[in-house]
Amino acid sequence: MTAIEPAAERLASDTSARGDAVALSQEIQHRDAILARLHRGGTVADSFATIASTIASEIEVDRVSLLRVHSSECVLVATSTQPQVDRRTRQARLLERLSAQVLASNLALTYELGSGSTTPFSASELEAYLGESGVRELHIERVENPESRDPIAIVILERFRVDENPKTPIHTLLGTLRDPLAQATSNALARDQGAWNVLVNQWMHATTSARMKIAVSMLALFVVAGVLVPMDLEIPVEGTITATQKRHVFAPHDGVVSSVLVNGGDDVIVGQPLVTIRSPEFELLEQSVQASLATAQARLDALLSLRGRDRESSLSVDEQSLRAEIAGLEAQTALLLTERDALLVKSPIAGRVDGWELQQAFESRPVSRGQFLMDVVTPNAGWTVELDIPDQQMGYVLAAQATTPCSCRVRLRSDATATYTGNLEQIDNVAHLNAKGESVVRATFTLPPSEPQTIRSGATVIAKVNCGKHSLGFVCFRGVSNGGEA
């Protein structure tokens, strides 16, 4: 037994150490989760609401409120029970007044119903708030910036229920959460302190005459800038990219596709077979011509074997007729052979097959003469960007194109990081309707062959056509005069 006791003690010690480590790890994870929740939110209202609800759930009070400090004023922003607050209510106004007293005195306000404690604050306002809200315990204190120690907010803890079991005094509840609360509040305000928010705050605290002067000055500045400041007029358009060197491949005859010999993206050479087509009608006609040719040849052979002196003249006429018929049938046979060779569709140029699921689309399926099958493109020959410019914007484009070619910036929908530039080279003289039923004019420009080979024929693009310099006011408000069409 004496040998077992030390081992049992070591085992108990190891188990206790593992339990302590697990508990410590869980506590660290819990604290990290709290810190993550405290720093959520985009606007000040959202951030303050998240902070208030997180604190309320952790310290188990009925309500936590956060007020933002503006100079000597306190503005109620959010509570744990109501993210969107109405500052016009009497309860909210009384709470802001009590918070202003706490801010001015640099003291905390703690009150518990029935404790008989006294405070250095206005008893009338405190009693009015207690009667309005029905709160049983109340604690108000300042939240300071962790670096400058300046007050940035007011936090308020409240309890409304009386519990038979005594709880921790409300003024001690924040404890270790006081510093994370201050840091989260400071970060929320820092995210909101952009240049625009600073201007808004200054505007809100300015006098009426100062606001009028600022408004008139800004209006005058805006009018002057709208007339004198130049700005590029860029028209947004859509379009597609096609290969500059491209040949369409069509079905040469009615028939059924027996096999597709290539896939989309395959490199091919000139004359390489692409598709084989079988035409039952053509095969029947070929068999008929061959049979007629064989019959005529047999008749000619029989006539030649019966040739004699007494019938030489009549046989000569029949022989000439048969030879003429045979010549015609042989010509038909040669023509049919040419057409049969055309049923083997070959690549017209060297390049790359541009098509999608060709076997699934055509194999063992009927096709008609002139039906489109695929494209063969030459990527190394460069790319052509085809843009559909809205018809109502063509006046700006043509005016700018008359002096210097309009520059364009293009980006692929599939790759927004890559931008390509060029100048308009050709503009159609007619408008047409696009797939959306809008009237557009086709304009094109080419990209050099040195562009990355990630470009694919048929890729859709978004472009901006630069129509030269115009005044800032014209660029911003031209849509008003065009009936809303910018």
Coordinates of C-alpha atoms in Angstrom, one line a residue:
M1 CA 0.0 0.0 0.0
T2 CA 2.9 2.3 0.7
A3 CA 4.1 2.0 -2.9
I4 CA 0.7 2.7 -4.4
E5 CA 0.0 5.8 -2.4
P6 CA 2.6 8.1 -4.1
A7 CA 1.5 6.9 -7.6
A8 CA -2.1 7.7 -6.7
E9 CA -1.1 11.1 -5.5
R10 CA 0.8 11.8 -8.7
L11 CA -2.2 10.6 -10.8
A12 CA -4.5 12.9 -8.8
S13 CA -2.0 15.8 -9.3
D14 CA -1.8 15.2 -13.1
T15 CA -5.6 15.0 -13.4
S16 CA -5.9 18.2 -11.4
A17 CA -3.3 19.9 -13.6
R18 CA -5.1 18.8 -16.8
G19 CA -8.4 20.0 -15.4
D20 CA -6.8 23.4 -14.6
A21 CA -5.4 23.6 -18.1
V22 CA -8.7 22.8 -19.8
A23 CA -10.5 25.4 -17.6
L24 CA -7.8 28.0 -18.4
S25 CA -8.1 27.3 -22.1
Q26 CA -11.9 27.6 -22.0
E27 CA -11.7 30.8 -20.1
I28 CA -9.3 32.2 -22.7
Q29 CA -11.6 31.2 -25.5
H30 CA -14.5 32.7 -23.8
R31 CA -12.7 36.0 -23.2
D32 CA -11.6 36.1 -26.9
A33 CA -15.2 35.6 -28.0
I34 CA -16.2 38.5 -25.8
L35 CA -13.6 40.7 -27.3
A36 CA -14.6 39.7 -30.8
R37 CA -18.2 40.6 -30.1
L38 CA -17.3 44.0 -28.5
H39 CA -15.5 45.1 -31.7
R40 CA -18.4 44.3 -34.1
G41 CA -20.5 46.9 -36.0
G42 CA -20.0 49.4 -38.8
T43 CA -21.7 52.6 -37.6
V44 CA -21.4 54.0 -34.1
A45 CA -25.0 53.1 -33.4
D46 CA -24.4 49.4 -34.4
S47 CA -21.2 49.2 -32.5
F48 CA -22.6 50.8 -29.3
A49 CA -25.7 48.4 -29.5
T50 CA -23.4 45.4 -29.8
I51 CA -21.2 46.6 -26.9
A52 CA -24.2 47.2 -24.7
S53 CA -25.8 43.8 -25.3
T54 CA -22.5 42.0 -24.8
I55 CA -21.8 43.7 -21.5
A56 CA -25.4 43.1 -20.3
S57 CA -25.2 39.3 -21.1
E58 CA -21.8 38.9 -19.4
I59 CA -22.5 40.7 -16.1
E60 CA -26.2 39.8 -16.0
V61 CA -27.9 43.1 -15.6
D62 CA -31.3 44.0 -17.0
R63 CA -30.1 46.9 -19.2
V64 CA -26.9 48.5 -20.3
S65 CA -27.0 51.9 -22.0
L66 CA -24.2 53.8 -23.8
L67 CA -24.1 57.5 -24.4
R68 CA -21.7 59.4 -26.6
V69 CA -19.9 62.4 -25.2
H70 CA -20.1 65.6 -27.4
S71 CA -18.2 68.4 -25.6
S72 CA -20.2 68.8 -22.4
E73 CA -23.3 67.0 -23.7
C74 CA -24.2 63.3 -23.5
V75 CA -26.2 61.7 -26.4
L76 CA -28.0 58.4 -25.9
V77 CA -26.9 56.1 -28.7
A78 CA -28.0 52.6 -27.9
T79 CA -29.2 50.2 -25.1
S80 CA -28.9 46.5 -24.8
T81 CA -32.6 46.1 -25.0
Q82 CA -33.3 48.6 -27.8
P83 CA -30.7 49.2 -30.5
Q84 CA -32.7 52.1 -32.0
V85 CA -33.6 54.7 -29.3
D86 CA -35.9 57.7 -29.4
R87 CA -34.1 60.6 -27.7
R88 CA -37.3 62.6 -27.6
T89 CA -38.9 60.6 -24.8
R90 CA -38.8 62.0 -21.3
Q91 CA -36.9 59.0 -19.9
A92 CA -34.1 59.5 -22.5
R93 CA -33.9 63.2 -21.7
L94 CA -33.6 62.5 -18.0
L95 CA -31.0 59.9 -18.5
E96 CA -28.9 62.3 -20.6
R97 CA -29.1 65.0 -17.9
L98 CA -28.0 62.5 -15.2
S99 CA -25.1 61.5 -17.5
A100 CA -24.1 65.1 -18.1
Q101 CA -23.8 65.5 -14.3
V102 CA -21.6 62.5 -14.0
L103 CA -19.5 63.8 -16.9
A104 CA -19.1 67.3 -15.3
S105 CA -18.4 66.0 -11.8
N106 CA -15.9 63.2 -12.8
L107 CA -17.7 61.0 -10.2
A108 CA -19.7 57.8 -10.6
L109 CA -23.4 57.7 -9.7
T110 CA -24.5 54.6 -7.8
Y111 CA -28.0 54.2 -6.4
E112 CA -29.9 51.2 -4.9
L113 CA -33.5 51.5 -3.8
G114 CA -33.9 51.2 -0.1
S115 CA -30.2 51.5 0.7
G116 CA -30.6 55.1 2.1
S117 CA -27.4 56.2 0.3
T118 CA -27.1 59.8 -0.8
T119 CA -25.5 61.2 -3.9
P120 CA -24.0 64.6 -4.8
F121 CA -26.2 64.8 -7.8
S122 CA -29.5 66.6 -8.3
A123 CA -32.0 64.6 -6.2
S124 CA -35.0 65.9 -8.2
E125 CA -33.7 64.7 -11.5
L126 CA -32.6 61.3 -10.0
E127 CA -36.1 60.8 -8.4
A128 CA -37.8 61.8 -11.6
Y129 CA -35.8 59.3 -13.6
L130 CA -36.4 56.5 -11.0
G131 CA -40.1 57.2 -11.1
E132 CA -40.1 57.3 -14.9
S133 CA -38.1 54.1 -15.5
G134 CA -38.9 52.0 -12.4
V135 CA -35.3 51.1 -11.9
R136 CA -34.2 49.5 -8.6
E137 CA -30.4 49.7 -9.0
L138 CA -28.5 52.2 -11.1
H139 CA -24.8 52.8 -11.8
I140 CA -23.5 55.5 -14.1
E141 CA -19.8 56.1 -14.8
R142 CA -17.5 57.6 -17.5
V143 CA -15.8 55.7 -20.2
E144 CA -12.3 57.2 -21.0
N145 CA -10.1 56.9 -24.0
P146 CA -7.4 54.3 -23.1
E147 CA -4.6 56.7 -24.3
S148 CA -5.6 60.3 -23.6
R149 CA -7.9 59.5 -20.6
D150 CA -10.4 61.9 -22.0
P151 CA -14.1 61.0 -21.5
I152 CA -15.6 59.6 -24.7
A153 CA -18.8 57.9 -23.5
I154 CA -21.0 57.2 -20.5
V155 CA -22.1 53.6 -19.5
I156 CA -25.2 53.0 -17.4
L157 CA -26.0 49.7 -15.7
E158 CA -29.6 49.1 -14.5
R159 CA -31.6 46.4 -12.6
F160 CA -35.4 46.5 -12.5
R161 CA -36.2 43.3 -10.5
V162 CA -35.7 42.4 -6.8
D163 CA -34.1 39.0 -6.3
E164 CA -34.5 37.1 -3.0
N165 CA -30.9 36.0 -3.4
P166 CA -28.5 38.9 -2.9
K167 CA -26.4 39.7 -6.0
T168 CA -23.1 41.4 -6.5
P169 CA -23.4 45.1 -6.0
I170 CA -24.1 46.8 -9.3
H171 CA -21.1 49.2 -9.1
T172 CA -18.6 46.3 -9.0
L173 CA -20.0 44.4 -11.9
L174 CA -17.8 45.8 -14.7
G175 CA -14.6 44.6 -13.1
T176 CA -12.3 43.2 -15.7
L177 CA -14.6 44.2 -18.5
R178 CA -14.0 47.9 -17.9
D179 CA -10.8 48.1 -20.0
P180 CA -12.2 46.1 -22.9
L181 CA -15.3 48.3 -22.8
A182 CA -13.2 51.4 -23.1
Q183 CA -11.1 50.0 -25.9
A184 CA -14.1 48.8 -27.9
T185 CA -15.8 52.2 -27.5
S186 CA -12.7 54.1 -28.5
N187 CA -12.3 52.0 -31.6
A188 CA -15.9 52.4 -32.6
L189 CA -15.6 56.2 -32.4
A190 CA -12.3 56.1 -34.2
R191 CA -13.9 54.3 -37.2
D192 CA -16.5 57.0 -37.3
Q193 CA -14.1 59.9 -37.2
G194 CA -13.7 60.4 -40.9
A195 CA -13.4 63.8 -42.6
W196 CA -17.1 63.8 -43.5
N197 CA -18.2 63.0 -39.9
V198 CA -16.0 65.8 -38.6
L199 CA -17.7 68.2 -40.9
V200 CA -21.1 67.0 -39.9
N201 CA -20.3 67.3 -36.2
Q202 CA -19.1 70.9 -36.7
W203 CA -22.2 71.7 -38.7
M204 CA -24.5 70.3 -36.0
H205 CA -22.8 72.4 -33.3
A206 CA -22.6 75.6 -35.4
T207 CA -24.9 78.6 -35.0
T208 CA -27.7 79.4 -37.4
S209 CA -25.8 82.3 -39.0
A210 CA -22.6 80.2 -39.3
R211 CA -24.6 77.5 -41.0
M212 CA -26.0 80.0 -43.5
K213 CA -22.6 81.3 -44.3
I214 CA -21.2 77.8 -44.8
A215 CA -24.1 76.8 -47.0
V216 CA -23.8 79.9 -49.2
S217 CA -20.0 79.4 -49.5
M218 CA -20.4 75.8 -50.4
L219 CA -23.1 76.5 -53.0
A220 CA -20.9 79.2 -54.6
L221 CA -17.9 76.9 -54.6
F222 CA -19.9 74.2 -56.2
V223 CA -21.2 76.4 -58.9
V224 CA -17.8 77.7 -59.7
A225 CA -16.3 74.2 -59.7
G226 CA -19.2 73.0 -61.9
V227 CA -18.4 75.6 -64.6
L228 CA -14.6 75.9 -64.4
V229 CA -13.3 72.5 -63.3
P230 CA -12.7 70.1 -66.3
M231 CA -13.6 66.5 -66.1
D232 CA -13.4 63.5 -68.4
L233 CA -16.7 62.4 -69.9
E234 CA -16.7 58.6 -69.8
I235 CA -19.6 56.7 -71.2
P236 CA -20.0 53.1 -69.7
V237 CA -20.7 50.5 -72.4
E238 CA -20.8 46.7 -72.8
G239 CA -19.4 44.5 -75.5
T240 CA -17.6 41.3 -76.4
I241 CA -14.1 40.2 -77.6
T242 CA -13.6 38.3 -80.8
A243 CA -10.5 37.1 -82.6
T244 CA -9.3 39.5 -85.3
Q245 CA -8.7 36.5 -87.6
K246 CA -11.6 34.2 -87.5
R247 CA -13.4 31.9 -90.0
H248 CA -16.9 30.5 -89.5
V249 CA -17.5 26.8 -90.4
F250 CA -20.9 25.9 -91.8
A251 CA -22.6 22.6 -92.8
P252 CA -22.1 22.2 -96.6
H253 CA -25.2 20.0 -97.2
D254 CA -28.3 18.6 -95.5
G255 CA -27.5 15.5 -93.6
V256 CA -26.7 13.8 -90.2
V257 CA -23.4 14.4 -88.4
S258 CA -21.7 11.0 -88.1
S259 CA -18.7 12.2 -86.0
V260 CA -17.1 15.3 -84.6
L261 CA -13.4 15.0 -84.8
V262 CA -12.3 17.9 -82.6
N263 CA -13.1 19.6 -79.3
G264 CA -13.3 23.2 -78.3
G265 CA -9.8 24.6 -77.8
D266 CA -8.0 22.1 -80.0
D267 CA -5.3 23.5 -82.3
V268 CA -5.8 22.6 -85.9
I269 CA -4.0 23.1 -89.2
V270 CA -5.3 24.0 -92.7
G271 CA -7.3 21.2 -94.2
Q272 CA -7.6 19.2 -91.0
P273 CA -10.9 17.3 -90.8
L274 CA -13.4 18.7 -88.3
V275 CA -16.7 17.0 -88.9
T276 CA -18.0 14.2 -91.0
I277 CA -21.6 14.4 -92.4
R278 CA -23.7 11.6 -93.9
S279 CA -26.5 12.4 -96.3
P280 CA -29.0 9.6 -97.1
E281 CA -30.4 11.6 -99.9
F282 CA -27.0 12.1 -101.5
E283 CA -26.2 8.4 -101.0
L284 CA -29.4 7.4 -102.8
L285 CA -28.7 9.8 -105.7
E286 CA -25.2 8.5 -106.0
Q287 CA -26.3 4.9 -106.1
S288 CA -28.9 5.7 -108.8
V289 CA -26.3 7.4 -111.0
Q290 CA -23.9 4.5 -110.6
A291 CA -26.7 2.1 -111.5
S292 CA -27.6 4.1 -114.6
L293 CA -24.0 4.3 -115.6
A294 CA -23.5 0.6 -115.2
T295 CA -26.7 -0.1 -117.3
A296 CA -25.6 2.2 -120.1
Q297 CA -22.1 0.7 -120.2
A298 CA -23.6 -2.8 -120.4
R299 CA -25.8 -1.8 -123.3
L300 CA -22.8 -0.3 -125.1
D301 CA -20.8 -3.4 -124.6
A302 CA -23.6 -5.6 -126.0
L303 CA -24.0 -3.3 -129.0
L304 CA -20.3 -3.4 -129.8
S305 CA -20.4 -7.3 -129.7
L306 CA -23.2 -7.4 -132.3
R307 CA -21.6 -5.0 -134.8
G308 CA -21.8 -6.3 -138.5
R309 CA -21.6 -5.0 -142.1
D310 CA -25.4 -5.1 -142.7
R311 CA -26.3 -3.2 -139.6
E312 CA -23.3 -0.9 -139.3
S313 CA -25.1 2.4 -139.9
S314 CA -27.9 1.8 -137.3
L315 CA -25.5 0.4 -134.7
S316 CA -23.3 3.5 -135.1
V317 CA -26.2 5.8 -134.2
D318 CA -27.1 3.7 -131.1
E319 CA -23.4 3.6 -130.1
Q320 CA -23.1 7.4 -130.3
S321 CA -26.3 7.9 -128.2
L322 CA -25.0 5.5 -125.5
R323 CA -21.6 7.1 -125.4
A324 CA -23.2 10.5 -124.9
E325 CA -25.4 9.1 -122.1
I326 CA -22.3 7.5 -120.4
A327 CA -20.4 10.8 -120.6
G328 CA -23.2 12.6 -118.9
L329 CA -23.5 10.0 -116.2
E330 CA -19.7 10.1 -115.6
A331 CA -19.9 13.9 -115.2
Q332 CA -22.6 13.4 -112.7
T333 CA -20.5 10.9 -110.9
A334 CA -17.5 13.2 -110.7
L335 CA -19.8 16.0 -109.4
L336 CA -21.2 13.7 -106.8
L337 CA -17.7 12.7 -105.7
T338 CA -16.8 16.4 -105.2
E339 CA -19.9 16.9 -103.1
R340 CA -19.2 13.8 -101.1
D341 CA -15.7 15.1 -100.3
A342 CA -17.3 18.3 -99.1
L343 CA -19.3 16.3 -96.5
L344 CA -16.0 15.9 -94.7
V345 CA -15.8 19.4 -93.2
K346 CA -12.2 20.7 -93.0
S347 CA -10.5 23.6 -91.3
P348 CA -10.2 26.6 -93.6
I349 CA -7.3 28.1 -91.6
A350 CA -4.7 27.2 -89.1
G351 CA -5.8 28.1 -85.6
R352 CA -7.8 27.0 -82.6
V353 CA -11.3 25.5 -82.5
D354 CA -13.8 27.9 -80.8
G355 CA -16.9 25.9 -79.8
W356 CA -18.7 24.5 -76.7
E357 CA -19.5 20.8 -76.2
L358 CA -19.4 20.1 -80.0
Q359 CA -19.9 16.4 -79.7
Q360 CA -23.0 16.8 -77.5
A361 CA -24.4 19.6 -79.7
F362 CA -23.9 17.9 -83.2
E363 CA -22.9 14.3 -83.1
S364 CA -25.7 12.0 -84.5
R365 CA -27.9 15.0 -85.0
P366 CA -29.4 16.4 -88.3
V367 CA -28.0 19.6 -89.8
S368 CA -29.1 21.7 -92.7
R369 CA -27.1 23.4 -95.5
G370 CA -25.5 26.6 -94.1
Q371 CA -26.0 25.7 -90.5
F372 CA -23.3 27.2 -88.2
L373 CA -21.0 24.5 -86.7
M374 CA -18.0 26.2 -85.1
D375 CA -15.4 28.9 -85.5
V376 CA -11.7 28.5 -86.1
V377 CA -9.7 31.5 -84.7
T378 CA -6.1 32.5 -84.7
P379 CA -5.3 33.9 -81.2
N380 CA -1.8 35.1 -82.2
A381 CA -3.4 37.5 -84.8
G382 CA -4.8 39.7 -82.0
W383 CA -8.3 40.5 -80.7
T384 CA -11.1 42.8 -81.7
V385 CA -13.2 44.5 -79.1
E386 CA -16.8 45.1 -80.2
L387 CA -18.6 47.7 -78.1
D388 CA -22.4 48.4 -78.2
I389 CA -22.7 52.2 -77.5
P390 CA -26.2 53.4 -76.6
D391 CA -27.7 55.4 -79.5
Q392 CA -28.5 58.4 -77.2
Q393 CA -24.8 58.7 -76.3
M394 CA -23.5 58.7 -79.9
G395 CA -23.5 62.5 -80.1
Y396 CA -20.7 62.8 -77.6
V397 CA -18.7 60.0 -79.2
L398 CA -19.0 61.3 -82.7
A399 CA -18.1 64.9 -81.6
A400 CA -15.0 63.6 -79.8
Q401 CA -14.0 61.1 -82.6
A402 CA -14.1 64.0 -85.2
T403 CA -11.0 65.6 -83.5
T404 CA -9.1 62.6 -82.1
P405 CA -10.0 58.9 -81.7
C406 CA -11.8 58.2 -78.4
S407 CA -9.8 56.2 -75.9
C408 CA -11.3 53.2 -74.2
R409 CA -10.6 51.3 -71.0
V410 CA -11.8 47.7 -71.0
R411 CA -12.0 45.0 -68.4
L412 CA -13.2 41.4 -68.7
R413 CA -16.2 40.4 -66.6
S414 CA -14.3 37.2 -65.8
D415 CA -11.1 39.0 -64.6
A416 CA -11.8 42.5 -63.1
T417 CA -8.1 42.9 -62.2
A418 CA -6.9 43.2 -65.9
T419 CA -7.5 46.4 -67.8
Y420 CA -6.9 46.9 -71.5
T421 CA -6.8 50.2 -73.4
G422 CA -7.1 51.2 -77.0
N423 CA -8.7 53.8 -79.4
L424 CA -11.9 53.4 -81.4
E425 CA -11.1 52.5 -84.9
Q426 CA -14.4 52.0 -86.6
I427 CA -18.0 53.1 -85.8
D428 CA -21.0 51.7 -87.7
N429 CA -23.3 54.1 -89.6
V430 CA -26.4 52.3 -88.5
A431 CA -28.0 51.3 -85.2
H432 CA -29.4 48.0 -84.2
L433 CA -31.3 46.4 -81.3
N434 CA -29.2 44.4 -78.8
A435 CA -30.5 41.4 -76.8
K436 CA -32.1 43.8 -74.3
G437 CA -34.1 45.5 -77.0
E438 CA -32.0 48.7 -76.7
S439 CA -30.9 50.8 -79.7
V440 CA -27.1 50.6 -79.9
V441 CA -24.3 51.4 -82.4
R442 CA -21.4 49.0 -82.9
A443 CA -17.9 50.4 -82.5
T444 CA -14.6 48.4 -82.6
F445 CA -11.0 48.6 -81.7
T446 CA -8.2 46.0 -81.7
L447 CA -5.9 44.7 -79.0
P448 CA -2.3 43.8 -80.0
P449 CA -1.3 40.1 -80.2
S450 CA 1.0 40.7 -77.3
E451 CA -1.9 40.8 -74.8
P452 CA -2.2 37.8 -72.4
Q453 CA -3.5 34.6 -73.8
T454 CA -6.1 34.4 -71.0
I455 CA -8.5 36.3 -73.4
R456 CA -11.1 34.0 -75.0
S457 CA -13.2 34.8 -78.1
G458 CA -16.7 35.7 -77.1
A459 CA -15.8 37.0 -73.6
T460 CA -18.0 39.8 -72.4
V461 CA -16.4 43.1 -71.3
I462 CA -17.3 46.3 -69.5
A463 CA -15.7 49.4 -71.0
K464 CA -15.6 53.2 -70.7
V465 CA -15.4 55.4 -73.8
N466 CA -13.6 58.7 -73.1
C467 CA -15.3 61.5 -75.0
G468 CA -12.9 64.3 -73.9
K469 CA -12.9 67.1 -71.3
H470 CA -16.1 68.8 -70.3
S471 CA -17.1 70.9 -67.3
L472 CA -17.8 69.2 -64.0
G473 CA -21.4 70.4 -64.0
F474 CA -22.1 69.1 -67.5
V475 CA -20.6 65.7 -66.7
C476 CA -22.6 65.4 -63.4
F477 CA -26.0 66.7 -64.6
R478 CA -26.1 65.9 -68.4
G479 CA -28.5 63.1 -67.6
V480 CA -31.1 65.7 -66.5
S481 CA -31.3 67.3 -69.9
N482 CA -31.4 63.8 -71.5
G483 CA -34.4 62.7 -69.7
G484 CA -32.4 60.8 -67.0
E485 CA -30.2 59.0 -69.5
A486 CA -26.7 59.5 -68.3

